[in-house]
CSV table of C-alpha atoms in Angstrom, one decimal:
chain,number,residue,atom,x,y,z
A,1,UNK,CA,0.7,8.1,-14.5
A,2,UNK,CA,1.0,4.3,-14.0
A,3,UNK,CA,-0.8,2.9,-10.6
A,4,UNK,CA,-1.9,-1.2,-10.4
A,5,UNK,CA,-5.7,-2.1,-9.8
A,6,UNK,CA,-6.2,-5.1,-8.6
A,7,UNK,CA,-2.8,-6.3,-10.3
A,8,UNK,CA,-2.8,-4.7,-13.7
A,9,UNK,CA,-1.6,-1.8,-14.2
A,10,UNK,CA,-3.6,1.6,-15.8
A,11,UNK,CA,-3.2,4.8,-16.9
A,12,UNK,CA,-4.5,7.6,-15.3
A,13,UNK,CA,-4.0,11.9,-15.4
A,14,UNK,CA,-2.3,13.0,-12.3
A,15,UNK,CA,-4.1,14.6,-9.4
A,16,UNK,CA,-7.3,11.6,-9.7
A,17,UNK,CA,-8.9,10.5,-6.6
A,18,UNK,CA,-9.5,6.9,-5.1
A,19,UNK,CA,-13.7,8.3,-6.2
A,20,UNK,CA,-12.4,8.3,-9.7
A,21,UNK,CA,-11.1,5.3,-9.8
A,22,UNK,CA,-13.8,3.2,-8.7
A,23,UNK,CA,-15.9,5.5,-11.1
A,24,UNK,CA,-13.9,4.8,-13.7
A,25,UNK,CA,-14.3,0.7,-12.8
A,26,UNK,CA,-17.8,1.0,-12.1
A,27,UNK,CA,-18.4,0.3,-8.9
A,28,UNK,CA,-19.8,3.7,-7.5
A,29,UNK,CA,-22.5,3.4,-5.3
A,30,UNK,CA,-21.6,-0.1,-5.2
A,31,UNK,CA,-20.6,-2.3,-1.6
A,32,UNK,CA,-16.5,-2.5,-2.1
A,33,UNK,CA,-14.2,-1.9,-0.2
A,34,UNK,CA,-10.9,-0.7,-1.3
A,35,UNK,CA,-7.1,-0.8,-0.2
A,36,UNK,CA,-4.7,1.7,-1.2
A,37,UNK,CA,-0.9,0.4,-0.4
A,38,UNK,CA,-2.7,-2.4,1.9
A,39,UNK,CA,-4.1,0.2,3.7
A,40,UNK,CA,-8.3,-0.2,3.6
A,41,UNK,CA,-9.5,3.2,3.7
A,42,UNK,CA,-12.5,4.3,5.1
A,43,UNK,CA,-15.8,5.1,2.5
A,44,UNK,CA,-15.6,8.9,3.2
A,45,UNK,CA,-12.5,9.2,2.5
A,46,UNK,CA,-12.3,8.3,-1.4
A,47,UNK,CA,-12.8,11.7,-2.3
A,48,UNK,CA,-10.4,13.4,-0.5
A,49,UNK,CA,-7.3,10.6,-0.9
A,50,UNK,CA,-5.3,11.2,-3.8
A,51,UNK,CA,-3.4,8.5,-5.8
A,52,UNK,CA,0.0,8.6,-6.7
A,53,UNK,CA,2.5,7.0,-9.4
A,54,UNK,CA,2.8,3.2,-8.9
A,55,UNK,CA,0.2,2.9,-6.5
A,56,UNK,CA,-1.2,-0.1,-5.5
A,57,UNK,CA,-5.1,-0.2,-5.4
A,58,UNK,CA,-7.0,-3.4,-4.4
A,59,UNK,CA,-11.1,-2.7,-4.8
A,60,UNK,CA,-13.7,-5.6,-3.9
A,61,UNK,CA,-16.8,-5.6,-4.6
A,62,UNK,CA,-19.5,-7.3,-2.4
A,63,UNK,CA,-21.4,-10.2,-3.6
A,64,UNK,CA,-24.6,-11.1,-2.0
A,65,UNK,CA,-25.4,-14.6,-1.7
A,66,UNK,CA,-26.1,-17.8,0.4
A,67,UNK,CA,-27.2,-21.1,0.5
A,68,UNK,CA,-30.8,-22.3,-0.1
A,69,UNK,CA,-32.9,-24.2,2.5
């Protein structure tokens, strides 16, 4: 099935998880945050949410940084 992260579109089998996903990315046990239908879901529930054809999933990734003295 066809669903767009962050604005390109993938492949994926049917019945994956938001947790697959970001495994698939990368990003597990990573700070992101992620959106599904411009929803942001909560952490715990990545597992549990399913994705569906033509989905829409937005993941960030938090980048530690700042400015030096």
């Amino acid at each position: 099935m066809k669903v767009h992260v962050n604005g390109e579109t993938k492949q994926y089998a049917e019945n994956i998880t938001v947790a697959d996903i970001v495994n698939d990315l990368g990003l597990t046990n990573k700070r992101i945050a992620v959106e599904l239908n411009k929803e942001i879901l909560p952490f715990n529930s990545y597992t549990q949410t399913h994705v569906n054809s033509e989905d829409n999933l937005e993941v960030v990734q938090a980048i530690g940084g700042g400015q030096e003295d």
